[in-house]
Short mmCIF file of C-alpha atoms in Angstrom, two decimals:
data_model
loop_
_atom_site.label_atom_id
_atom_site.label_comp_id
_atom_site.label_asym_id
_atom_site.label_seq_id
_atom_site.Cartn_x
_atom_site.Cartn_y
_atom_site.Cartn_z
CA MET A 1 44.09 106.47 212.63
CA ASN A 2 43.42 103.72 209.23
CA ILE A 3 46.06 104.69 207.49
CA PRO A 4 47.45 101.96 205.14
CA ARG A 5 50.96 100.40 205.07
CA LEU A 6 52.81 100.68 201.49
CA PHE A 7 55.10 96.99 201.16
CA SER A 8 57.44 96.91 198.02
CA GLU A 9 57.02 93.51 196.05
CA PHE A 10 60.17 93.28 194.40
CA LYS A 11 61.07 95.96 192.86
CA PRO A 12 60.47 99.71 194.95
CA SER A 13 58.71 101.38 192.35
CA ARG A 14 56.12 99.14 192.07
CA LEU A 15 54.05 99.80 195.39
CA MET A 16 50.88 98.38 196.97
CA ARG A 17 48.51 98.76 199.55
CA ASP A 18 48.88 96.00 202.54
CA GLU A 19 46.31 94.05 202.23
CA LYS A 20 45.38 90.38 200.51
CA PRO A 21 47.59 89.47 198.32
CA GLU A 22 45.55 88.80 194.29
CA GLN A 23 45.35 85.32 193.66
CA GLU A 24 48.32 83.54 191.38
CA LYS A 25 47.68 84.16 188.14
CA GLU A 26 47.90 82.40 185.02
CA LEU A 27 51.07 82.33 183.01
CA PRO A 28 51.01 82.94 179.87
CA ASP A 29 51.64 80.39 177.22
CA ILE A 30 54.84 80.76 176.15
CA LYS A 31 55.12 78.74 173.21
CA ARG A 32 51.58 80.15 171.88
CA TYR A 33 52.44 83.97 171.68
CA CYS A 34 56.27 82.92 170.22
CA SER A 35 54.01 80.57 167.48
CA LEU A 36 52.01 83.48 166.86
CA ILE A 37 54.72 86.58 166.72
CA ASP A 38 56.72 84.65 164.27
CA ASP A 39 53.40 83.62 161.81
CA ALA A 40 51.31 86.72 162.13
CA GLU A 41 50.63 88.03 158.39
CA GLY A 42 50.67 92.30 158.83
CA PHE A 43 50.15 94.75 161.59
CA ARG A 44 46.20 93.39 162.35
CA GLY A 45 47.97 89.57 162.93
CA VAL A 46 50.89 91.89 165.18
CA TRP A 47 48.25 94.36 166.33
CA GLU A 48 45.97 91.34 167.84
CA ILE A 49 49.42 89.68 169.90
CA VAL A 50 49.88 93.61 171.56
CA LYS A 51 46.76 93.87 172.94
CA ASP A 52 46.21 90.16 173.44
CA THR A 53 49.41 90.03 175.57
CA VAL A 54 48.90 93.46 177.45
CA LYS A 55 45.38 91.90 178.28
CA ALA A 56 46.54 88.36 179.89
CA SER A 57 49.74 90.82 181.53
CA LEU A 58 48.41 93.64 183.13
CA GLY A 59 44.72 93.66 182.51
CA LYS A 60 44.48 95.94 180.55
CA HIS A 61 42.73 96.85 177.27
CA ARG A 62 40.87 99.47 175.17
CA LYS A 63 39.07 99.45 172.36
CA GLY A 64 38.53 101.16 168.87
CA MET A 65 42.81 101.91 168.70
CA LEU A 66 42.89 103.44 164.94
CA LEU A 67 47.01 102.29 163.48
CA PHE A 68 47.94 105.29 160.90
CA LEU A 69 51.20 104.73 159.08
CA ASP A 70 53.46 108.06 157.58
CA ASP A 71 56.87 108.38 156.55
CA LEU A 72 58.72 109.64 159.80
CA PRO A 73 62.04 111.05 160.94
CA LEU A 74 64.23 107.54 161.39
CA HIS A 75 64.88 108.16 165.28
CA LEU A 76 60.96 107.84 166.00
CA GLY A 77 59.63 104.35 165.72
CA ALA A 78 55.94 105.56 166.03
CA TYR A 79 53.40 108.10 168.19
CA HIS A 80 50.66 108.16 170.33
CA GLN A 81 49.11 111.96 170.91
CA LEU A 82 47.37 111.57 174.14
CA GLY A 83 43.81 112.46 174.10
CA THR A 84 42.83 110.48 171.17
CA ASN A 85 42.77 107.02 169.09
CA ASN A 86 45.44 106.90 166.95
CA ILE A 87 48.98 105.26 166.93
CA VAL A 88 50.71 106.71 163.62
CA LEU A 89 53.67 103.78 162.45
CA ASN A 90 57.10 104.89 160.67
CA ARG A 91 55.82 103.17 157.66
CA SER A 92 59.45 104.07 156.36
CA LEU A 93 61.36 102.50 159.01
CA VAL A 94 59.12 98.96 159.00
CA ASN A 95 60.30 99.81 155.34
CA ILE A 96 64.26 99.48 156.18
CA VAL A 97 63.44 96.67 158.97
CA GLU A 98 61.83 94.97 155.80
CA THR A 99 65.16 95.10 153.25
CA VAL A 100 67.46 94.64 156.28
CA THR A 101 66.41 91.81 158.29
CA LYS A 102 64.41 90.34 154.81
CA SER A 103 62.80 88.23 158.11
CA LYS A 104 59.03 88.31 158.69
CA LYS A 105 59.56 86.87 161.97
CA LEU A 106 61.88 90.17 162.79
CA VAL A 107 60.14 92.58 160.76
CA ASN A 108 57.10 91.40 163.58
CA ALA A 109 59.03 91.22 167.10
CA PHE A 110 59.69 94.34 165.31
CA VAL A 111 56.35 95.92 165.52
CA TYR A 112 55.47 94.47 168.30
CA SER A 113 57.72 96.19 170.34
CA ILE A 114 56.88 99.86 168.49
CA LEU A 115 53.15 98.80 169.46
CA THR A 116 52.83 97.83 172.46
CA HIS A 117 55.36 100.82 173.73
CA GLU A 118 52.67 103.12 171.27
CA TYR A 119 49.58 100.73 172.94
CA LEU A 120 50.46 101.73 176.58
CA HIS A 121 50.61 105.15 176.19
CA ALA A 122 47.25 104.41 175.22
CA LEU A 123 46.18 103.05 178.31
CA GLY A 124 47.44 106.03 180.33
CA HIS A 125 51.18 105.03 180.89
CA VAL A 126 53.00 108.52 180.34
CA SER A 127 56.51 107.69 181.34
CA GLU A 128 59.13 106.91 178.79
CA ALA A 129 60.96 104.83 181.75
CA GLU A 130 57.37 102.41 182.84
CA VAL A 131 56.79 101.92 179.32
CA ARG A 132 60.05 100.58 178.46
CA SER A 133 60.19 98.79 181.72
CA LEU A 134 56.42 97.06 180.97
CA VAL A 135 57.70 96.45 177.38
CA TYR A 136 60.21 94.26 178.33
CA ASP A 137 58.68 92.64 181.98
CA ILE A 138 54.93 91.63 179.54
CA SER A 139 57.58 90.19 176.59
CA LYS A 140 59.85 88.19 178.75
CA GLN A 141 56.02 87.08 180.55
CA CYS A 142 54.86 86.18 177.10
CA PHE A 143 57.43 85.39 175.12
CA GLY A 144 60.13 83.86 177.56
CA GLU A 145 64.08 85.81 178.08
CA ASP A 146 65.57 84.22 174.81
CA HIS A 147 62.63 85.67 172.24
CA ILE A 148 63.64 88.23 169.87
CA VAL A 149 60.66 89.91 170.87
CA THR A 150 62.17 90.25 174.33
CA GLU A 151 66.01 91.12 173.34
CA LEU A 152 64.46 94.08 171.08
CA ALA A 153 62.62 95.41 174.74
CA GLU A 154 65.35 95.03 176.68
CA LYS A 155 67.75 96.41 173.94
CA THR A 156 65.55 98.53 171.45
CA PRO A 157 63.94 97.97 168.85
CA TRP A 158 66.60 100.08 166.72
CA ALA A 159 69.11 97.45 167.75
CA LEU A 160 67.75 95.26 164.58
CA LEU A 161 69.61 98.54 162.31
CA LYS A 162 72.66 98.01 163.90
CA GLY A 163 75.57 98.94 162.05
CA VAL A 164 72.52 100.35 158.84
CA PRO A 165 73.35 104.42 158.61
CA LEU A 166 69.90 106.08 158.92
CA HIS A 167 71.30 109.11 159.70
CA GLY A 168 72.31 109.58 156.24
CA LEU A 169 69.04 107.67 154.00
CA ASN A 170 66.19 110.09 152.01
CA VAL A 171 62.98 108.87 152.56
CA PRO A 172 60.33 109.75 150.01
CA LYS A 173 57.82 111.32 152.08
CA GLN A 174 53.91 109.43 151.06
CA PRO A 175 49.69 110.21 151.82
CA MET A 176 49.83 109.15 155.75
CA GLU A 177 47.39 105.67 155.32
CA LEU A 178 44.82 104.18 157.56
CA ILE A 179 45.02 100.50 157.78
CA LYS A 180 42.17 99.47 157.71
CA ASP A 181 39.93 96.69 160.30
CA LEU A 182 42.76 97.04 162.59
CA GLU A 183 40.36 95.51 165.62
CA LYS A 184 37.42 92.65 164.55
CA PRO A 185 34.52 93.62 165.30
CA ASN A 186 32.86 92.27 168.41
CA HIS A 187 29.15 92.18 166.47
CA GLY A 188 28.33 90.44 163.09
CA TYR A 189 25.76 93.21 162.45
CA ILE A 190 24.81 96.86 163.95
CA VAL A 191 20.88 97.43 165.54
#
C-alpha cells in the first residue's frame, strides 16, 4: 500500500505531501509594492494591489468581485458573504481613519489590510485565524517587515484608532454604495 508521507514546512499547520519541492518562486518587489500602496488612489487603486499581492504570494486570484460601502457597526471592518462576489467595507470606519490620521498612506494601509482579509475569505479561506496569518504573511512578503501594512497585519487595523472612543460615536446611516468599475475589464469590446 502506497501511503503518501506528510512533512512540515516551517509551520506545523501547513503540511505538504512528500513530493518533489516546487521551484523557487520569484520574490515580490518590496520597493515597488511600498510605492504602489503609498501612492494608490482610491479603492480601485488599493484593490488592484490587494489582488496583485495575493496572486504573487499565494498564486490565487478571483475575478468579478464587487465592492460596496456601507455604514456598519464600528467594530466591523468589512464582510464577505460566502458564495457571493461581494465585499462590503465599513464606510464610516474608513472616514474615521481618514479624519484621525489625515494621511493617504495610512488610509491605504488600513483599507489594504481589511480588503485583503475579505478577499482571502472570497478565495475560500474560512478560518479567521488562518486568514489573519495569511494577511500577515502576504504583507511581510510584499511590503517588508517594517512597513505600516505589515504592522497593521501583525497587530490589527484598529491600531490606527488607538485612543479613539469608537463606542461613543453615533454615525448616521447612508445608503449602501457600489464602487463602480472596481476591476479593470480585460477586453476592449464585447462580441
